[in-house]
Amino acid sequence: MDQKHIKISDLVCMAYFCQLQKVNRIDMTEVKSPKKLIEVALPLDDINREAARAVIFAQMVNDPGYQQGGGFKYGVNKEEAAKRREALFDIIRELVKWENTNNEEVLERARKEIRKSWREICALNQDHPQAAELFNPDELPAFHDPFAGGGALPLEAQRLGLESYASDLNPVAVMINKAMIEIPPQFAGRAPVGPIPEGEKQPKLSDDWPGATRLAEDVRRYGHWMREQAEKRIGHLYPKVKITPEMVAERPDLKQYEGQELTVIAWLWARTVKSPNPAFSHVDVPLASSFVLSSKKGKEAGVEPIIEGDRYRFKVRVGKPPAEAKNGTKLGVAQISAACFREARLIRSM
């Protein structure tokens, strides 16, 4: 690229940075910027799983190799550059580990290198006509993703200490980005205010709440409160199940829970229609497309409807369900139809 012309990437960064700083115009004086690590080398085998964080880091730190031209000299000899580059690779290898997503020690190492590279760029451009506005060594350039989608890049940039901005035409993406990168920072460092669940201790005023931990704690507390309120109002509609000896006889895996009352973790709901049989017209017949709960080999299970006079109940059976269980009570797609339990007659409704 002709060194007399500013790099396109630098121009974009400058344009957005100037917008944030309310600069009316951009001086086209050449910006002195060493090559970034991403332009020279990357440990690709190590960053395939968590590339976003690694790529942003590599875009922000300067490559230590010797460079000259464009009115400046930068970097060290090949041997020393290889050592420093490997040190940067080590940071990347730690950054991409899932368990280090919120590891402040690892993240701070990366932030330190980013701040160092930015100060070097500011020093190279201290004679720029707009140095005071564009190259403040104490204020990192902002990160902007104009097509943010789910917000992975702005979120990772924020973790690395950059002020993140995101935009997208999709309103769902906008809402996701607001929840991830706009709202949590507003609560950083503040103590939670939600109602403390019964039995838990009041946290000390001196407790530290870094990052989004305060917001997460408030979400947990209010979630607990909402669960308690819901249980008071509609808990009777979701009774617990007592494990009886009869159940254990059919399900040996429940032996350890015999005599206990367990919370049901899944409820299956079905629409109902009245039975067409005049003798049972008061009975609500469920419309179920299938009575099979699991068809996975070795883990088959299904629901068995048990008829008791003009009433019925359901029982979960472990093992391969009978063939008719696949049909449930619904027959057909274009029409709503169901098999009557007692008469095997069809119910058809338009």
Coordinates of C-alpha atoms in Angstrom, one line a residue:
M1 CA 0.0 0.0 0.0
D2 CA 1.2 3.5 -0.8
Q3 CA 2.6 4.9 2.4
K4 CA 1.5 8.3 1.5
H5 CA -2.1 7.3 2.0
I6 CA -3.7 6.4 5.2
K7 CA -4.7 2.7 5.7
I8 CA -8.4 2.0 5.2
S9 CA -8.6 0.2 8.5
D10 CA -7.0 3.1 10.3
L11 CA -9.4 5.5 8.6
V12 CA -12.4 3.5 9.8
C13 CA -11.0 3.4 13.3
M14 CA -10.3 7.1 13.3
A15 CA -13.7 8.0 11.8
Y16 CA -15.5 6.2 14.6
F17 CA -13.2 7.4 17.3
C18 CA -13.6 10.9 16.1
Q19 CA -17.3 10.5 16.2
L20 CA -17.2 9.5 19.8
Q21 CA -14.9 12.4 20.6
K22 CA -17.2 14.8 18.7
V23 CA -14.3 15.8 16.4
N24 CA -15.7 17.7 13.4
R25 CA -13.2 16.6 10.9
I26 CA -10.3 14.1 10.4
D27 CA -6.9 15.5 9.4
M28 CA -5.6 13.3 6.6
T29 CA -2.0 13.4 7.9
E30 CA -0.5 9.9 7.8
V31 CA -1.1 7.8 10.8
K32 CA 2.0 5.9 12.0
S33 CA 1.0 2.4 13.0
P34 CA 3.1 -0.8 13.3
K35 CA 1.7 -4.1 11.9
K36 CA -0.6 -5.9 14.2
L37 CA 0.1 -9.4 15.4
I38 CA -2.8 -10.7 13.3
E39 CA -1.0 -9.4 10.2
V40 CA 2.1 -11.4 10.9
A41 CA 1.3 -14.7 12.8
L42 CA -1.3 -16.5 14.8
P43 CA -1.4 -19.8 16.7
L44 CA -4.3 -21.0 14.5
D45 CA -4.5 -24.5 16.0
D46 CA -5.0 -23.0 19.5
I47 CA -7.8 -20.5 18.7
N48 CA -10.2 -22.5 16.5
R49 CA -12.7 -23.0 19.4
E50 CA -12.8 -19.4 20.8
A51 CA -11.6 -17.3 17.9
A52 CA -13.5 -14.0 18.7
R53 CA -11.5 -13.1 21.8
A54 CA -8.2 -14.2 20.2
V55 CA -8.8 -12.3 17.0
I56 CA -9.7 -9.0 18.8
F57 CA -6.6 -9.3 20.9
A58 CA -4.4 -10.0 17.9
Q59 CA -5.9 -7.0 16.1
M60 CA -5.1 -4.7 19.0
V61 CA -1.5 -5.6 19.9
N62 CA 1.5 -4.6 17.8
D63 CA 3.7 -7.3 16.3
P64 CA 7.1 -7.0 17.9
G65 CA 9.0 -7.6 14.7
Y66 CA 11.3 -4.9 13.3
Q67 CA 9.5 -2.5 10.9
Q68 CA 10.5 0.7 9.2
G69 CA 9.0 3.1 6.6
G70 CA 6.3 5.6 6.6
G71 CA 8.4 8.0 8.8
F72 CA 8.9 5.6 11.7
K73 CA 10.9 2.7 13.0
Y74 CA 9.5 0.1 15.4
G75 CA 10.3 -3.3 16.8
V76 CA 13.2 -5.5 17.6
N77 CA 15.5 -8.0 15.8
K78 CA 14.1 -11.4 14.6
E79 CA 15.4 -13.4 17.6
E80 CA 14.0 -11.1 20.2
A81 CA 10.8 -10.6 18.2
A82 CA 10.2 -14.4 18.1
K83 CA 10.5 -14.6 21.9
R84 CA 8.1 -11.7 22.4
R85 CA 5.7 -13.1 19.8
E86 CA 5.6 -16.4 21.6
A87 CA 4.8 -14.6 24.8
L88 CA 1.8 -13.1 23.1
F89 CA 0.8 -16.5 21.7
D90 CA 0.9 -17.8 25.3
I91 CA -1.6 -15.1 26.3
I92 CA -3.8 -16.1 23.4
R93 CA -3.7 -19.8 24.3
E94 CA -4.9 -18.9 27.8
L95 CA -7.5 -16.5 26.5
V96 CA -9.2 -19.1 24.3
K97 CA -9.8 -21.6 27.2
W98 CA -13.4 -21.8 28.2
E99 CA -12.6 -21.9 31.9
N100 CA -10.7 -18.6 31.5
T101 CA -13.7 -16.7 30.1
N102 CA -14.0 -14.6 33.3
N103 CA -10.5 -15.2 34.7
E104 CA -9.4 -11.7 35.7
E105 CA -5.8 -12.6 35.9
V106 CA -5.7 -13.9 32.3
L107 CA -7.8 -11.0 31.0
E108 CA -5.7 -8.4 32.7
R109 CA -2.6 -9.8 31.1
A110 CA -4.3 -9.3 27.7
R111 CA -5.5 -5.8 28.6
K112 CA -2.0 -4.8 29.7
E113 CA -0.6 -5.8 26.3
I114 CA -3.4 -3.9 24.5
R115 CA -2.8 -0.8 26.6
K116 CA 1.0 -1.1 25.9
S117 CA 0.5 -1.3 22.2
W118 CA -1.9 1.7 22.2
R119 CA 0.6 3.8 24.1
E120 CA 3.2 2.9 21.6
I121 CA 1.0 4.1 18.7
C122 CA 0.2 7.3 20.6
A123 CA 3.9 7.9 21.0
L124 CA 4.5 7.4 17.3
N125 CA 1.8 9.9 16.5
Q126 CA 2.5 12.5 19.1
D127 CA 3.2 15.0 16.3
H128 CA -0.1 14.4 14.6
P129 CA -2.2 17.6 14.2
Q130 CA -5.0 15.9 16.1
A131 CA -2.9 13.9 18.5
A132 CA -4.8 15.3 21.6
E133 CA -8.1 14.1 20.2
L134 CA -7.2 10.9 18.4
F135 CA -4.2 9.6 20.3
N136 CA -4.8 9.9 24.1
P137 CA -2.6 7.2 25.7
D138 CA -5.0 6.9 28.6
E139 CA -8.1 6.3 26.6
L140 CA -8.3 3.2 24.4
P141 CA -10.1 3.4 21.0
A142 CA -13.6 2.2 21.1
F143 CA -14.8 -1.0 19.4
H144 CA -17.7 -0.9 17.0
D145 CA -19.4 -3.9 15.3
P146 CA -22.0 -2.5 12.8
F147 CA -23.4 -6.0 12.1
A148 CA -23.2 -7.4 15.6
G149 CA -25.7 -10.2 15.4
G150 CA -25.6 -12.2 18.7
G151 CA -22.9 -9.8 20.1
A152 CA -20.0 -12.2 20.5
L153 CA -17.4 -9.7 19.2
P154 CA -18.6 -6.6 21.2
L155 CA -18.8 -8.8 24.3
E156 CA -15.3 -10.1 23.9
A157 CA -14.0 -6.6 23.2
Q158 CA -15.6 -5.4 26.4
R159 CA -13.9 -8.2 28.3
L160 CA -10.6 -7.0 26.9
G161 CA -11.2 -3.5 28.3
L162 CA -12.5 -1.8 25.2
E163 CA -15.6 0.4 25.1
S164 CA -18.0 -1.6 22.9
Y165 CA -20.6 -0.4 20.5
A166 CA -22.9 -2.6 18.5
S167 CA -25.7 -2.2 16.0
D168 CA -27.9 -4.5 13.9
L169 CA -31.0 -4.2 11.8
N170 CA -32.5 -7.2 13.6
P171 CA -34.4 -6.0 16.7
V172 CA -33.9 -9.4 18.4
A173 CA -30.1 -8.9 17.9
V174 CA -30.4 -5.4 19.3
M175 CA -32.2 -6.6 22.4
I176 CA -29.5 -9.4 22.9
N177 CA -26.7 -6.9 22.6
K178 CA -28.4 -4.5 25.1
A179 CA -28.7 -7.3 27.6
M180 CA -25.1 -8.4 27.1
I181 CA -23.0 -5.2 26.6
E182 CA -25.1 -2.2 27.5
I183 CA -27.0 -3.0 30.7
P184 CA -24.5 -5.1 32.8
P185 CA -21.7 -2.5 32.9
Q186 CA -24.1 0.0 34.5
F187 CA -24.2 -2.2 37.6
A188 CA -20.5 -3.1 37.8
G189 CA -19.0 -2.7 41.3
R190 CA -22.3 -2.1 43.0
A191 CA -23.8 -4.3 45.7
P192 CA -27.0 -6.3 44.9
V193 CA -30.3 -4.9 46.2
G194 CA -32.7 -7.8 45.6
P195 CA -34.5 -9.6 48.5
I196 CA -32.2 -12.1 50.2
P197 CA -33.7 -15.6 50.1
E198 CA -34.7 -17.0 53.5
G199 CA -31.9 -18.8 55.2
E200 CA -29.1 -17.0 53.4
K201 CA -26.8 -14.5 55.1
Q202 CA -26.6 -10.8 54.4
P203 CA -23.4 -10.1 52.4
K204 CA -20.9 -7.8 53.9
L205 CA -20.7 -4.2 52.7
S206 CA -17.1 -4.7 52.0
D207 CA -17.8 -7.6 49.6
D208 CA -16.5 -6.9 46.0
W209 CA -18.9 -7.3 43.1
P210 CA -16.8 -7.1 39.9
G211 CA -18.1 -7.1 36.4
A212 CA -21.7 -8.4 36.1
T213 CA -21.6 -10.4 39.3
R214 CA -24.0 -7.9 41.1
L215 CA -26.5 -8.1 38.3
A216 CA -26.3 -11.9 38.2
E217 CA -26.9 -12.0 41.9
D218 CA -29.9 -9.8 41.7
V219 CA -31.3 -11.9 38.9
R220 CA -30.8 -15.0 41.1
R221 CA -32.5 -13.3 44.1
Y222 CA -35.5 -12.0 42.1
G223 CA -35.8 -15.3 40.3
H224 CA -36.0 -17.1 43.7
W225 CA -38.6 -14.6 44.9
M226 CA -40.7 -15.1 41.7
R227 CA -40.5 -18.8 42.1
E228 CA -41.8 -18.5 45.7
Q229 CA -44.7 -16.3 44.6
A230 CA -45.6 -18.7 41.8
E231 CA -45.5 -21.7 44.1
K232 CA -47.9 -19.9 46.5
R233 CA -50.4 -19.2 43.8
I234 CA -50.3 -22.2 41.5
G235 CA -48.1 -24.7 43.3
H236 CA -51.2 -26.9 44.1
L237 CA -51.5 -27.5 40.3
Y238 CA -48.1 -29.1 40.2
P239 CA -48.1 -31.8 43.0
K240 CA -45.0 -33.8 43.9
V241 CA -44.9 -37.5 43.4
K242 CA -44.3 -39.9 46.2
I243 CA -42.2 -42.9 45.3
T244 CA -44.1 -46.1 46.4
P245 CA -42.9 -49.7 46.6
E246 CA -45.1 -50.5 43.6
M247 CA -43.3 -47.9 41.6
V248 CA -40.0 -49.2 42.7
A249 CA -41.1 -52.7 41.6
E250 CA -41.6 -51.4 38.0
R251 CA -38.7 -48.9 38.2
P252 CA -35.7 -50.4 40.1
D253 CA -33.8 -47.2 39.4
L254 CA -36.1 -45.4 41.8
K255 CA -35.1 -47.6 44.8
Q256 CA -32.9 -44.9 46.4
Y257 CA -35.9 -42.5 46.4
E258 CA -38.5 -44.9 47.9
G259 CA -40.7 -43.1 50.4
Q260 CA -39.6 -39.6 49.2
E261 CA -41.7 -37.0 47.5
L262 CA -40.0 -35.8 44.3
T263 CA -40.6 -32.7 42.3
V264 CA -41.8 -33.4 38.7
I265 CA -39.4 -31.8 36.3
A266 CA -41.5 -32.0 33.2
W267 CA -45.2 -31.7 32.5
L268 CA -46.8 -32.6 29.1
W269 CA -49.9 -30.6 28.2
A270 CA -52.6 -31.5 25.6
R271 CA -55.7 -29.8 24.3
T272 CA -58.9 -31.7 24.9
V273 CA -62.3 -32.2 23.2
K274 CA -65.5 -33.7 24.5
S275 CA -66.2 -37.4 23.8
P276 CA -68.7 -38.0 21.0
N277 CA -70.2 -40.9 22.9
P278 CA -73.4 -39.6 24.6
A279 CA -72.7 -41.8 27.6
F280 CA -69.4 -40.1 28.1
S281 CA -70.1 -36.6 26.7
H282 CA -68.9 -35.1 29.9
V283 CA -65.4 -36.6 29.5
D284 CA -62.6 -34.5 28.1
V285 CA -60.5 -36.5 25.7
P286 CA -56.9 -35.3 25.2
L287 CA -55.5 -34.7 21.7
A288 CA -52.0 -36.2 21.8
S289 CA -50.0 -36.9 18.6
S290 CA -48.0 -39.6 20.3
F291 CA -47.7 -41.4 23.6
V292 CA -44.0 -42.1 23.0
L293 CA -41.8 -40.2 25.4
S294 CA -38.4 -41.6 24.2
S295 CA -37.7 -43.8 21.2
K296 CA -33.9 -43.7 21.7
K297 CA -32.5 -47.3 21.8
G298 CA -32.0 -48.5 25.3
K299 CA -33.9 -45.6 26.8
E300 CA -37.4 -46.2 25.4
A301 CA -40.3 -44.9 27.4
G302 CA -44.0 -44.1 26.8
V303 CA -47.3 -43.0 28.4
E304 CA -50.0 -45.6 29.0
P305 CA -53.6 -44.3 29.3
I306 CA -55.5 -46.3 31.9
I307 CA -59.3 -46.2 31.7
E308 CA -61.3 -46.4 34.9
G309 CA -65.0 -46.1 34.3
D310 CA -65.7 -42.6 32.9
R311 CA -62.3 -41.4 34.1
Y312 CA -58.8 -42.0 32.9
R313 CA -55.2 -41.5 34.1
F314 CA -51.8 -41.9 32.6
K315 CA -48.8 -44.0 33.7
V316 CA -45.3 -43.7 32.5
R317 CA -43.9 -47.1 31.3
V318 CA -40.2 -47.7 30.8
G319 CA -39.4 -50.0 27.9
K320 CA -40.4 -50.2 24.2
P321 CA -44.0 -48.8 23.9
P322 CA -46.6 -50.7 21.9
A323 CA -46.9 -49.8 18.2
E324 CA -50.3 -48.0 18.7
A325 CA -48.6 -45.6 21.2
K326 CA -47.1 -43.8 18.2
N327 CA -50.5 -42.7 17.1
G328 CA -51.6 -41.2 20.4
T329 CA -55.2 -39.9 20.1
K330 CA -54.7 -37.6 17.1
L331 CA -55.3 -38.9 13.6
G332 CA -54.4 -36.8 10.6
V333 CA -52.9 -33.4 10.1
A334 CA -55.4 -31.5 8.0
Q335 CA -58.3 -32.3 10.3
I336 CA -58.3 -32.4 14.1
S337 CA -59.3 -35.9 15.0
A338 CA -58.9 -38.1 18.0
A339 CA -59.6 -41.7 19.0
C340 CA -62.2 -42.1 21.6
F341 CA -60.8 -44.3 24.4
R342 CA -63.8 -46.5 24.9
E343 CA -65.5 -46.5 21.5
A344 CA -62.5 -46.1 19.2
R345 CA -64.7 -43.7 17.2
L346 CA -63.3 -40.7 15.4
I347 CA -63.9 -37.2 16.5
R348 CA -63.8 -34.8 13.6
S349 CA -64.0 -31.0 13.9
M350 CA -63.5 -28.5 11.2

